[in-house]
PDB file of C-alpha atoms in Angstrom:
ATOM      1  CA  MET A 237     -15.481 -16.779  16.417  1.00 34.00           C
ATOM      2  CA  ASN A 238     -16.884 -19.604  14.453  1.00 33.00           C
ATOM      3  CA  ARG A 239     -14.742 -19.443  11.354  1.00 34.00           C
ATOM      4  CA  GLU A 240     -16.566 -22.149   9.613  1.00 33.00           C
ATOM      5  CA  LYS A 241     -19.692 -20.030   9.410  1.00 32.00           C
ATOM      6  CA  LEU A 242     -17.874 -17.011   7.966  1.00 33.00           C
ATOM      7  CA  PRO A 243     -18.612 -16.380   4.293  1.00 34.00           C
ATOM      8  CA  ARG A 244     -15.914 -16.598   1.726  1.00 36.00           C
ATOM      9  CA  PHE A 245     -16.157 -15.230  -1.781  1.00 37.00           C
ATOM     10  CA  THR A 246     -13.905 -15.415  -4.761  1.00 41.00           C
ATOM     11  CA  GLY A 247     -14.951 -14.031  -8.072  1.00 43.00           C
ATOM     12  CA  PRO A 248     -13.899 -11.882 -11.037  1.00 44.00           C
ATOM     13  CA  ASN A 249     -13.630  -8.090 -11.024  1.00 45.00           C
ATOM     14  CA  ARG A 250     -12.484  -5.520 -13.547  1.00 44.00           C
ATOM     15  CA  THR A 251      -8.739  -5.904 -12.729  1.00 49.00           C
ATOM     16  CA  GLY A 252      -8.400  -9.619 -12.341  1.00 50.00           C
ATOM     17  CA  GLU A 253      -9.791 -11.404  -9.232  1.00 47.00           C
ATOM     18  CA  LEU A 254     -11.086 -10.331  -5.914  1.00 44.00           C
ATOM     19  CA  GLN A 255     -10.734 -12.762  -3.096  1.00 45.00           C
ATOM     20  CA  PHE A 256     -12.810 -11.465  -0.221  1.00 44.00           C
ATOM     21  CA  ASN A 257     -12.605 -13.544   3.005  1.00 45.00           C
ATOM     22  CA  TYR A 258     -14.455 -12.284   6.019  1.00 44.00           C
ATOM     23  CA  MET A 259     -12.132 -14.438   8.199  1.00 46.00           C
ATOM     24  CA  ASP A 260      -9.152 -12.288   7.167  1.00 52.00           C
ATOM     25  CA  ARG A 261     -11.085  -9.039   7.795  1.00 57.00           C
ATOM     26  CA  LEU A 262     -12.061  -9.992  11.259  1.00 67.00           C
ATOM     27  CA  VAL A 263      -8.897 -11.481  12.499  1.00 84.00           C
ATOM     28  CA  VAL A 264      -7.180  -9.132  15.000  1.00 90.00           C
ATOM     29  CA  ARG A 265      -3.506  -9.818  15.513  1.00 95.00           C
ATOM     30  CA  ASP A 266      -1.541  -8.737  18.575  1.00 97.00           C
ATOM     31  CA  LEU A 267       1.999  -8.104  17.241  1.00 98.00           C
ATOM     32  CA  GLU A 268       5.174  -6.623  18.545  1.00 98.00           C
ATOM     33  CA  VAL A 269       8.179  -5.112  16.918  1.00 99.00           C
ATOM     34  CA  ALA A 270      11.068  -7.391  16.331  1.00 99.00           C
ATOM     35  CA  ARG A 271      13.357  -4.820  14.892  1.00 98.00           C
ATOM     36  CA  ALA A 272      13.304  -1.418  13.039  1.00 98.00           C
ATOM     37  CA  GLU A 273      15.396  -1.073   9.893  1.00 98.00           C
ATOM     38  CA  ASP A 274      16.163   2.341   8.302  1.00 98.00           C
ATOM     39  CA  ILE A 275      15.950   1.841   4.677  1.00 97.00           C
ATOM     40  CA  THR A 276      16.655   5.513   3.660  1.00 97.00           C
ATOM     41  CA  PRO A 277      16.883   8.627   5.789  1.00 97.00           C
ATOM     42  CA  ARG A 278      12.939   9.155   5.429  1.00 96.00           C
ATOM     43  CA  TYR A 279      11.881   5.547   5.186  1.00 97.00           C
ATOM     44  CA  ARG A 280      11.748   2.948   7.977  1.00 98.00           C
ATOM     45  CA  ARG A 281      10.826  -0.623   7.945  1.00 98.00           C
ATOM     46  CA  ILE A 282       9.035  -2.131  10.912  1.00 99.00           C
ATOM     47  CA  VAL A 283       9.299  -5.887  11.256  1.00 99.00           C
ATOM     48  CA  LEU A 284       6.561  -7.459  13.244  1.00 99.00           C
ATOM     49  CA  VAL A 285       6.236 -10.836  14.993  1.00 98.00           C
ATOM     50  CA  GLY A 286       3.806 -12.594  17.240  1.00 98.00           C
ATOM     51  CA  ASP A 287       2.324 -15.913  18.319  1.00 96.00           C
ATOM     52  CA  CYS A 288      -0.682 -15.297  16.197  1.00 94.00           C
ATOM     53  CA  LEU A 289       1.512 -15.456  12.935  1.00 96.00           C
ATOM     54  CA  ALA A 290       2.609 -19.097  13.781  1.00 94.00           C
ATOM     55  CA  GLU A 291      -0.361 -20.204  11.458  1.00 90.00           C
ATOM     56  CA  GLY A 292       0.663 -17.837   8.565  1.00 92.00           C
ATOM     57  CA  PHE A 293      -0.502 -14.769   6.982  1.00 92.00           C
ATOM     58  CA  PRO A 294      -3.056 -14.628   4.096  1.00 86.00           C
ATOM     59  CA  LEU A 295      -1.011 -12.486   1.814  1.00 85.00           C
ATOM     60  CA  ALA A 296      -1.764 -13.250  -1.864  1.00 82.00           C
ATOM     61  CA  PRO A 297       0.915 -12.936  -4.723  1.00 83.00           C
ATOM     62  CA  PHE A 298       0.605  -9.853  -6.942  1.00 86.00           C
ATOM     63  CA  ALA A 299      -2.007  -8.220  -4.657  1.00 83.00           C
ATOM     64  CA  PRO A 300      -0.748  -5.046  -3.108  1.00 81.00           C
ATOM     65  CA  ASP A 301      -3.465  -5.040  -0.341  1.00 81.00           C
ATOM     66  CA  HIS A 302      -3.457  -3.185   2.759  1.00 86.00           C
ATOM     67  CA  VAL A 303      -4.005  -4.036   6.440  1.00 92.00           C
ATOM     68  CA  ARG A 304      -5.458  -1.854   9.304  1.00 94.00           C
ATOM     69  CA  VAL A 305      -2.853  -0.981  11.890  1.00 96.00           C
ATOM     70  CA  PHE A 306      -4.002   0.233  15.349  1.00 97.00           C
ATOM     71  CA  PHE A 307      -1.306   2.359  17.226  1.00 97.00           C
ATOM     72  CA  PRO A 308      -0.943   3.179  20.993  1.00 97.00           C
ATOM     73  CA  HIS A 309      -2.124   6.766  22.003  1.00 95.00           C
ATOM     74  CA  PRO A 310       0.900   8.975  21.759  1.00 92.00           C
ATOM     75  CA  GLU A 311       0.308  10.403  25.258  1.00 92.00           C
ATOM     76  CA  THR A 312      -1.483   7.652  27.352  1.00 94.00           C
ATOM     77  CA  GLY A 313       0.112   4.597  25.539  1.00 94.00           C
ATOM     78  CA  GLU A 314      -3.353   2.893  25.464  1.00 96.00           C
ATOM     79  CA  LEU A 315      -3.630   0.486  22.534  1.00 97.00           C
ATOM     80  CA  VAL A 316      -7.347   0.449  21.664  1.00 95.00           C
ATOM     81  CA  SER A 317      -8.694  -1.927  19.119  1.00 94.00           C
ATOM     82  CA  PRO A 318     -11.948  -3.514  18.314  1.00 91.00           C
ATOM     83  CA  ARG A 319     -12.584  -7.113  19.678  1.00 90.00           C
ATOM     84  CA  GLU A 320     -15.324  -9.496  19.047  1.00 85.00           C
ATOM     85  CA  GLN A 321     -17.327 -10.447  22.227  1.00 87.00           C
ATOM     86  CA  PRO A 322     -18.794 -13.840  22.899  1.00 88.00           C
ATOM     87  CA  ASP A 323     -22.213 -12.528  21.967  1.00 87.00           C
ATOM     88  CA  GLY A 324     -20.825 -11.419  18.489  1.00 82.00           C
ATOM     89  CA  ARG A 325     -20.750  -7.768  19.241  1.00 87.00           C
ATOM     90  CA  TRP A 326     -17.498  -5.752  18.468  1.00 86.00           C
ATOM     91  CA  VAL A 327     -16.322  -3.525  21.261  1.00 90.00           C
ATOM     92  CA  ASN A 328     -13.272  -1.310  21.721  1.00 92.00           C
ATOM     93  CA  VAL A 329     -10.853  -2.667  24.375  1.00 92.00           C
ATOM     94  CA  GLY A 330      -7.507  -1.641  25.653  1.00 94.00           C
ATOM     95  CA  GLY A 331      -8.472   1.873  26.994  1.00 92.00           C
ATOM     96  CA  ASP A 332     -11.151   4.510  27.272  1.00 90.00           C
ATOM     97  CA  GLY A 333     -10.299   6.404  24.020  1.00 89.00           C
ATOM     98  CA  ASP A 334     -11.111   5.758  20.397  1.00 92.00           C
ATOM     99  CA  PRO A 335      -8.997   3.494  18.197  1.00 94.00           C
ATOM    100  CA  ILE A 336      -6.085   5.200  16.431  1.00 95.00           C
ATOM    101  CA  HIS A 337      -5.440   3.558  13.156  1.00 94.00           C
ATOM    102  CA  ARG A 338      -4.236   3.870   9.626  1.00 92.00           C
ATOM    103  CA  ASP A 339      -4.089   1.589   6.459  1.00 92.00           C
ATOM    104  CA  TYR A 340      -0.807   0.244   5.180  1.00 93.00           C
ATOM    105  CA  THR A 341       0.213  -1.892   2.333  1.00 93.00           C
ATOM    106  CA  VAL A 342       2.062  -4.921   3.468  1.00 94.00           C
ATOM    107  CA  ARG A 343       5.763  -4.729   2.279  1.00 95.00           C
ATOM    108  CA  ALA A 344       6.578  -8.345   2.884  1.00 95.00           C
ATOM    109  CA  TRP A 345       5.556 -11.492   4.641  1.00 94.00           C
ATOM    110  CA  ASP A 346       8.456 -13.965   5.547  1.00 96.00           C
ATOM    111  CA  PRO A 347       6.648 -17.417   6.003  1.00 95.00           C
ATOM    112  CA  GLU A 348       9.759 -19.099   7.285  1.00 96.00           C
ATOM    113  CA  ALA A 349      10.655 -16.465   9.889  1.00 98.00           C
ATOM    114  CA  ARG A 350       7.087 -15.659  10.390  1.00 98.00           C
ATOM    115  CA  GLU A 351       7.729 -11.945  10.115  1.00 98.00           C
ATOM    116  CA  LEU A 352       5.425  -9.265   8.790  1.00 97.00           C
ATOM    117  CA  SER A 353       7.040  -6.095   7.458  1.00 98.00           C
ATOM    118  CA  LEU A 354       5.461  -2.632   6.997  1.00 98.00           C
ATOM    119  CA  ASP A 355       7.152   0.412   5.659  1.00 97.00           C
ATOM    120  CA  PHE A 356       6.652   3.884   7.057  1.00 97.00           C
ATOM    121  CA  VAL A 357       7.499   7.451   5.539  1.00 95.00           C
ATOM    122  CA  LEU A 358       9.062   9.421   8.326  1.00 95.00           C
ATOM    123  CA  HIS A 359       7.814  12.895   7.286  1.00 85.00           C
ATOM    124  CA  GLY A 360       7.996  14.321  10.821  1.00 79.00           C
ATOM    125  CA  HIS A 361       4.363  14.752  11.612  1.00 80.00           C
ATOM    126  CA  GLY A 362       1.262  12.479  12.184  1.00 86.00           C
ATOM    127  CA  PHE A 363       0.996   9.762  14.936  1.00 91.00           C
ATOM    128  CA  ALA A 364       1.965   6.887  12.730  1.00 94.00           C
ATOM    129  CA  SER A 365       5.243   8.502  11.523  1.00 94.00           C
ATOM    130  CA  VAL A 366       6.053   9.669  14.939  1.00 95.00           C
ATOM    131  CA  TRP A 367       5.525   6.189  16.418  1.00 97.00           C
ATOM    132  CA  ALA A 368       7.593   4.538  13.614  1.00 97.00           C
ATOM    133  CA  SER A 369      10.435   6.913  14.213  1.00 97.00           C
ATOM    134  CA  LYS A 370      10.766   5.800  17.869  1.00 97.00           C
ATOM    135  CA  ALA A 371       9.771   2.190  17.454  1.00 98.00           C
ATOM    136  CA  SER A 372      12.054  -0.362  19.021  1.00 98.00           C
ATOM    137  CA  ALA A 373      11.851  -4.083  19.942  1.00 98.00           C
ATOM    138  CA  GLY A 374       9.031  -5.062  21.953  1.00 98.00           C
ATOM    139  CA  ASP A 375       6.641  -2.267  21.082  1.00 98.00           C
ATOM    140  CA  ARG A 376       3.080  -3.343  20.465  1.00 98.00           C
ATOM    141  CA  LEU A 377       0.782  -2.899  17.445  1.00 97.00           C
ATOM    142  CA  VAL A 378      -2.566  -4.398  16.518  1.00 97.00           C
ATOM    143  CA  VAL A 379      -3.099  -5.365  13.052  1.00 96.00           C
ATOM    144  CA  ASN A 380      -6.209  -6.709  11.331  1.00 90.00           C
ATOM    145  CA  GLY A 381      -6.889  -7.736   7.787  1.00 85.00           C
ATOM    146  CA  PRO A 382      -6.320  -7.889   4.944  1.00 83.00           C
ATOM    147  CA  SER A 383     -10.035  -7.869   4.238  1.00 66.00           C
ATOM    148  CA  ALA A 384      -9.622  -8.505   0.542  1.00 59.00           C
ATOM    149  CA  ASN A 385      -6.886  -9.597  -1.875  1.00 57.00           C
ATOM    150  CA  TRP A 386      -7.112  -7.593  -4.997  1.00 65.00           C
ATOM    151  CA  LEU A 387      -5.161  -9.833  -7.462  1.00 78.00           C
ATOM    152  CA  LEU A 388      -3.723  -7.701 -10.231  1.00 89.00           C
ATOM    153  CA  PRO A 389      -3.955  -9.395 -13.710  1.00 91.00           C
ATOM    154  CA  GLN A 390      -0.848 -11.386 -14.728  1.00 92.00           C
ATOM    155  CA  ASN A 391      -1.608 -11.781 -18.363  1.00 93.00           C
ATOM    156  CA  TYR A 392      -0.232  -8.362 -19.543  1.00 97.00           C
ATOM    157  CA  PRO A 393       3.171  -8.088 -21.214  1.00 98.00           C
ATOM    158  CA  ARG A 394       3.696  -4.527 -19.823  1.00 98.00           C
ATOM    159  CA  TYR A 395       3.123  -2.901 -16.459  1.00 98.00           C
ATOM    160  CA  LEU A 396       3.379   0.625 -15.341  1.00 98.00           C
ATOM    161  CA  ALA A 397       3.471   1.377 -11.740  1.00 98.00           C
ATOM    162  CA  LEU A 398       3.820   4.953 -10.482  1.00 98.00           C
ATOM    163  CA  GLY A 399       3.357   6.907  -7.328  1.00 97.00           C
ATOM    164  CA  ASP A 400       4.988   9.011  -4.654  1.00 96.00           C
ATOM    165  CA  GLU A 401       6.775   7.567  -1.555  1.00 95.00           C
ATOM    166  CA  THR A 402       3.644   6.356  -0.004  1.00 94.00           C
ATOM    167  CA  ALA A 403       3.093   4.016  -2.820  1.00 96.00           C
ATOM    168  CA  LEU A 404       6.607   2.481  -2.588  1.00 97.00           C
ATOM    169  CA  PRO A 405       5.487  -0.547  -0.721  1.00 95.00           C
ATOM    170  CA  ALA A 406       2.889  -1.386  -3.371  1.00 95.00           C
ATOM    171  CA  ILE A 407       5.261  -0.562  -6.322  1.00 97.00           C
ATOM    172  CA  ALA A 408       8.009  -2.652  -4.759  1.00 97.00           C
ATOM    173  CA  ARG A 409       5.573  -5.617  -4.574  1.00 95.00           C
ATOM    174  CA  ILE A 410       4.502  -5.186  -8.205  1.00 96.00           C
ATOM    175  CA  ILE A 411       8.147  -5.141  -9.342  1.00 97.00           C
ATOM    176  CA  ALA A 412       9.120  -8.089  -7.092  1.00 96.00           C
ATOM    177  CA  GLU A 413       6.018 -10.189  -8.143  1.00 95.00           C
ATOM    178  CA  ALA A 414       5.298  -9.379 -11.773  1.00 96.00           C
ATOM    179  CA  PRO A 415       5.581 -12.322 -14.133  1.00 96.00           C
ATOM    180  CA  ALA A 416       9.077 -13.002 -15.269  1.00 97.00           C
ATOM    181  CA  GLU A 417       8.224 -12.596 -19.017  1.00 98.00           C
ATOM    182  CA  ALA A 418       6.799  -9.107 -18.395  1.00 98.00           C
ATOM    183  CA  HIS A 419       8.253  -5.593 -18.594  1.00 98.00           C
ATOM    184  CA  VAL A 420       7.655  -3.297 -15.584  1.00 98.00           C
ATOM    185  CA  THR A 421       8.311   0.519 -15.793  1.00 98.00           C
ATOM    186  CA  ALA A 422       8.196   2.339 -12.430  1.00 98.00           C
ATOM    187  CA  LEU A 423       8.089   5.981 -11.953  1.00 98.00           C
ATOM    188  CA  VAL A 424       8.533   6.932  -8.308  1.00 98.00           C
ATOM    189  CA  GLU A 425       8.470  10.432  -7.039  1.00 97.00           C
ATOM    190  CA  ILE A 426      10.655  10.963  -3.998  1.00 96.00           C
ATOM    191  CA  PRO A 427      12.044  14.018  -2.108  1.00 95.00           C
ATOM    192  CA  ASP A 428      15.632  13.692  -3.246  1.00 96.00           C
ATOM    193  CA  ALA A 429      18.350  11.135  -4.451  1.00 97.00           C
ATOM    194  CA  GLY A 430      18.920  10.035  -0.847  1.00 97.00           C
ATOM    195  CA  GLU A 431      15.506   8.285  -0.780  1.00 97.00           C
ATOM    196  CA  ARG A 432      16.314   5.818  -3.694  1.00 98.00           C
ATOM    197  CA  GLN A 433      15.909   2.213  -2.853  1.00 96.00           C
ATOM    198  CA  GLN A 434      16.935  -1.064  -4.528  1.00 95.00           C
ATOM    199  CA  LEU A 435      13.925  -2.680  -6.112  1.00 97.00           C
ATOM    200  CA  THR A 436      14.229  -5.872  -8.054  1.00 95.00           C
ATOM    201  CA  GLY A 437      12.150  -8.764  -9.491  1.00 96.00           C
ATOM    202  CA  ALA A 438      12.179 -11.438 -11.927  1.00 97.00           C
ATOM    203  CA  ALA A 439      10.567  -9.228 -14.700  1.00 98.00           C
ATOM    204  CA  GLU A 440      12.609  -6.808 -16.817  1.00 98.00           C
ATOM    205  CA  VAL A 441      12.458  -3.491 -14.889  1.00 98.00           C
ATOM    206  CA  ASP A 442      12.775   0.041 -16.021  1.00 98.00           C
ATOM    207  CA  LEU A 443      12.902   2.085 -12.623  1.00 98.00           C
ATOM    208  CA  ARG A 444      12.874   5.733 -12.886  1.00 98.00           C
ATOM    209  CA  TRP A 445      13.198   8.077  -9.847  1.00 98.00           C
ATOM    210  CA  VAL A 446      11.656  11.428 -10.027  1.00 97.00           C
ATOM    211  CA  HIS A 447      13.523  13.716  -7.494  1.00 97.00           C
ATOM    212  CA  ARG A 448      10.897  16.303  -6.160  1.00 93.00           C
ATOM    213  CA  ASP A 449      13.866  18.767  -5.134  1.00 92.00           C
ATOM    214  CA  SER A 450      15.116  18.920  -8.838  1.00 89.00           C
ATOM    215  CA  ALA A 451      12.473  17.402 -11.268  1.00 89.00           C
ATOM    216  CA  PRO A 452      10.683  19.790 -13.478  1.00 84.00           C
ATOM    217  CA  VAL A 453       6.977  20.421 -13.083  1.00 89.00           C
ATOM    218  CA  ALA A 454       5.566  21.396 -16.361  1.00 86.00           C
ATOM    219  CA  GLU A 455       3.103  24.331 -16.489  1.00 85.00           C
ATOM    220  CA  GLY A 456      -0.551  23.076 -15.796  1.00 85.00           C
ATOM    221  CA  HIS A 457       0.877  19.969 -13.954  1.00 87.00           C
ATOM    222  CA  LEU A 458       0.041  19.258 -10.381  1.00 86.00           C
ATOM    223  CA  SER A 459       3.219  17.146  -9.749  1.00 93.00           C
ATOM    224  CA  ALA A 460       6.761  16.210 -11.097  1.00 95.00           C
ATOM    225  CA  LEU A 461       5.313  12.782 -11.346  1.00 96.00           C
ATOM    226  CA  GLU A 462       2.681  13.836 -13.947  1.00 95.00           C
ATOM    227  CA  THR A 463       5.366  15.553 -15.842  1.00 96.00           C
ATOM    228  CA  ALA A 464       7.485  12.486 -15.818  1.00 96.00           C
ATOM    229  CA  LEU A 465       4.427  10.325 -16.941  1.00 97.00           C
ATOM    230  CA  ARG A 466       3.765  12.518 -20.010  1.00 96.00           C
ATOM    231  CA  ALA A 467       7.419  12.386 -20.911  1.00 96.00           C
ATOM    232  CA  TRP A 468       7.355   8.574 -20.727  1.00 97.00           C
ATOM    233  CA  ARG A 469       6.451   6.835 -24.020  1.00 96.00           C
ATOM    234  CA  PRO A 470       3.530   4.443 -23.858  1.00 96.00           C
ATOM    235  CA  PRO A 471       3.430   1.272 -26.014  1.00 96.00           C
ATOM    236  CA  ALA A 472       2.221   1.473 -29.556  1.00 95.00           C
ATOM    237  CA  ASP A 473      -0.531  -0.906 -28.653  1.00 97.00           C
ATOM    238  CA  PRO A 474      -2.200   0.381 -25.471  1.00 96.00           C
ATOM    239  CA  GLY A 475      -4.028  -2.983 -25.064  1.00 96.00           C
ATOM    240  CA  THR A 476      -0.648  -4.492 -23.861  1.00 97.00           C
ATOM    241  CA  LEU A 477      -0.435  -2.367 -20.758  1.00 98.00           C
ATOM    242  CA  PHE A 478      -1.773  -2.433 -17.066  1.00 97.00           C
ATOM    243  CA  VAL A 479      -1.293   0.500 -14.890  1.00 97.00           C
ATOM    244  CA  PHE A 480      -1.148   0.854 -11.133  1.00 95.00           C
ATOM    245  CA  ALA A 481      -0.856   4.430  -9.690  1.00 96.00           C
ATOM    246  CA  ALA A 482      -1.264   5.731  -6.075  1.00 94.00           C
ATOM    247  CA  GLY A 483      -0.213   8.952  -4.037  1.00 94.00           C
ATOM    248  CA  GLU A 484      -1.583  12.257  -3.253  1.00 93.00           C
ATOM    249  CA  THR A 485      -5.342  12.231  -4.234  1.00 93.00           C
ATOM    250  CA  GLU A 486      -5.551  15.495  -6.229  1.00 92.00           C
ATOM    251  CA  SER A 487      -2.372  14.685  -8.071  1.00 94.00           C
ATOM    252  CA  MET A 488      -3.614  11.370  -9.031  1.00 95.00           C
ATOM    253  CA  LYS A 489      -6.858  12.726 -10.701  1.00 94.00           C
ATOM    254  CA  PRO A 490      -5.073  14.321 -13.813  1.00 95.00           C
ATOM    255  CA  ILE A 491      -2.736  11.224 -13.999  1.00 96.00           C
ATOM    256  CA  ARG A 492      -5.865   8.877 -14.362  1.00 95.00           C
ATOM    257  CA  ARG A 493      -7.445  11.344 -16.950  1.00 96.00           C
ATOM    258  CA  TYR A 494      -4.237  11.273 -19.011  1.00 96.00           C
ATOM    259  CA  LEU A 495      -4.143   7.424 -18.878  1.00 97.00           C
ATOM    260  CA  ARG A 496      -7.625   7.000 -19.790  1.00 96.00           C
ATOM    261  CA  ARG A 497      -8.279   9.766 -22.228  1.00 96.00           C
ATOM    262  CA  GLU A 498      -4.937  10.352 -23.955  1.00 96.00           C
ATOM    263  CA  VAL A 499      -3.127   6.987 -23.677  1.00 97.00           C
ATOM    264  CA  GLY A 500      -6.452   5.212 -24.435  1.00 96.00           C
ATOM    265  CA  LEU A 501      -6.691   2.714 -21.655  1.00 96.00           C
ATOM    266  CA  THR A 502      -9.806   1.202 -20.529  1.00 95.00           C
ATOM    267  CA  LYS A 503     -11.172   1.130 -17.001  1.00 92.00           C
ATOM    268  CA  ASP A 504     -10.034  -2.554 -16.728  1.00 91.00           C
ATOM    269  CA  GLN A 505      -6.452  -1.625 -17.374  1.00 95.00           C
ATOM    270  CA  VAL A 506      -6.084   1.286 -14.773  1.00 94.00           C
ATOM    271  CA  VAL A 507      -6.083   1.056 -10.941  1.00 91.00           C
ATOM    272  CA  VAL A 508      -5.562   4.506  -9.350  1.00 93.00           C
ATOM    273  CA  ASP A 509      -5.715   5.296  -5.638  1.00 91.00           C
ATOM    274  CA  GLY A 510      -5.480   8.343  -3.534  1.00 90.00           C
ATOM    275  CA  TYR A 511      -3.469   7.375  -0.413  1.00 89.00           C
ATOM    276  CA  TRP A 512      -3.436  10.772   1.173  1.00 80.00           C
ATOM    277  CA  ARG A 513      -4.744  14.328   0.623  1.00 82.00           C
ATOM    278  CA  ARG A 514      -2.563  17.471   1.049  1.00 71.00           C
ATOM    279  CA  GLY A 515      -3.617  19.523   4.024  1.00 59.00           C
ATOM    280  CA  VAL A 516      -5.946  16.682   5.427  1.00 56.00           C
ATOM    281  CA  GLY A 517      -5.058  14.711   8.492  1.00 56.00           C
ATOM    282  CA  GLY A 518      -6.387  11.188   8.923  1.00 55.00           C
ATOM    283  CA  PHE A 519      -7.551  10.967   5.302  1.00 46.00           C
ATOM    284  CA  ASP A 520      -9.307   7.750   4.467  1.00 50.00           C
ATOM    285  CA  HIS A 521      -8.055   6.488   1.043  1.00 48.00           C
ATOM    286  CA  HIS A 522     -11.605   4.889   0.602  1.00 46.00           C
ATOM    287  CA  ASP A 523     -12.841   8.506   0.109  1.00 43.00           C
ATOM    288  CA  ALA A 524     -10.476   9.385  -2.441  1.00 46.00           C
ATOM    289  CA  ASP A 525     -13.123   9.599  -5.387  1.00 51.00           C
ATOM    290  CA  ILE A 526     -10.699   9.516  -8.267  1.00 56.00           C
ATOM    291  CA  ASP A 527     -12.696   7.508 -10.736  1.00 60.00           C
ATOM    292  CA  ASP A 528     -14.067   9.967 -13.203  1.00 56.00           C
ATOM    293  CA  ASN A 529     -14.538   7.426 -15.900  1.00 53.00           C
TER     294      ASN A 529
END
């Protein structure tokens, strides 16, 4: 790959700045598990290492972006991933089957140890969750990306980050990297009290856990998270607030409508993503279609 000929683009977008770098999107990294850390009973951190991380990893600050992770086949063990050929074509190598992949938000990059950390929800089904539950040192993965770094704006005095457990890596990054002079409120829906984590940062943080096993779901609401959001008091001046929200796709739609129509936030102040859809396996969050203006 001739990296010097690959285009680079940096420009403004509605939430701050988009840095799009084809070099990052096309880089395929062969990594292996250094260790697995059980953060909670249902949450596991996989720490990855590899020679290809010796030059670093392009993780921008305050940009909870994702990478594409390719997993070994659960039965054959074949780790199939796309590779660029000398003639410029991309072909799948590593086996006869199709690539098995999912997108994950990077939880952390340690530039000194050259370690890349990804967090997995252990929900008992799905190849990624099953793989993570059994992962041990030496197991292999292929990671490519990030294709773009969405830099969240850093000029707001108040931030609201909310989502379910699938959004925890992004929410944790926002808490850890928000400007020190800012105030961050986080509403996180989790199965029960045993899934709480310690999340800290330089900013003033109001962290509220919403326990799915006991938190109320008001009539007409799709989730306990929506009920908790409506119980939260927004700032008197909505122009001082920026919001990031992610989780189950259908549950995110009324949350976005509430933020836009009732709280009075502009499109530039709200980022909402659907990471998964109830009853749909292999859901691609790019197809979430939450933006209803």
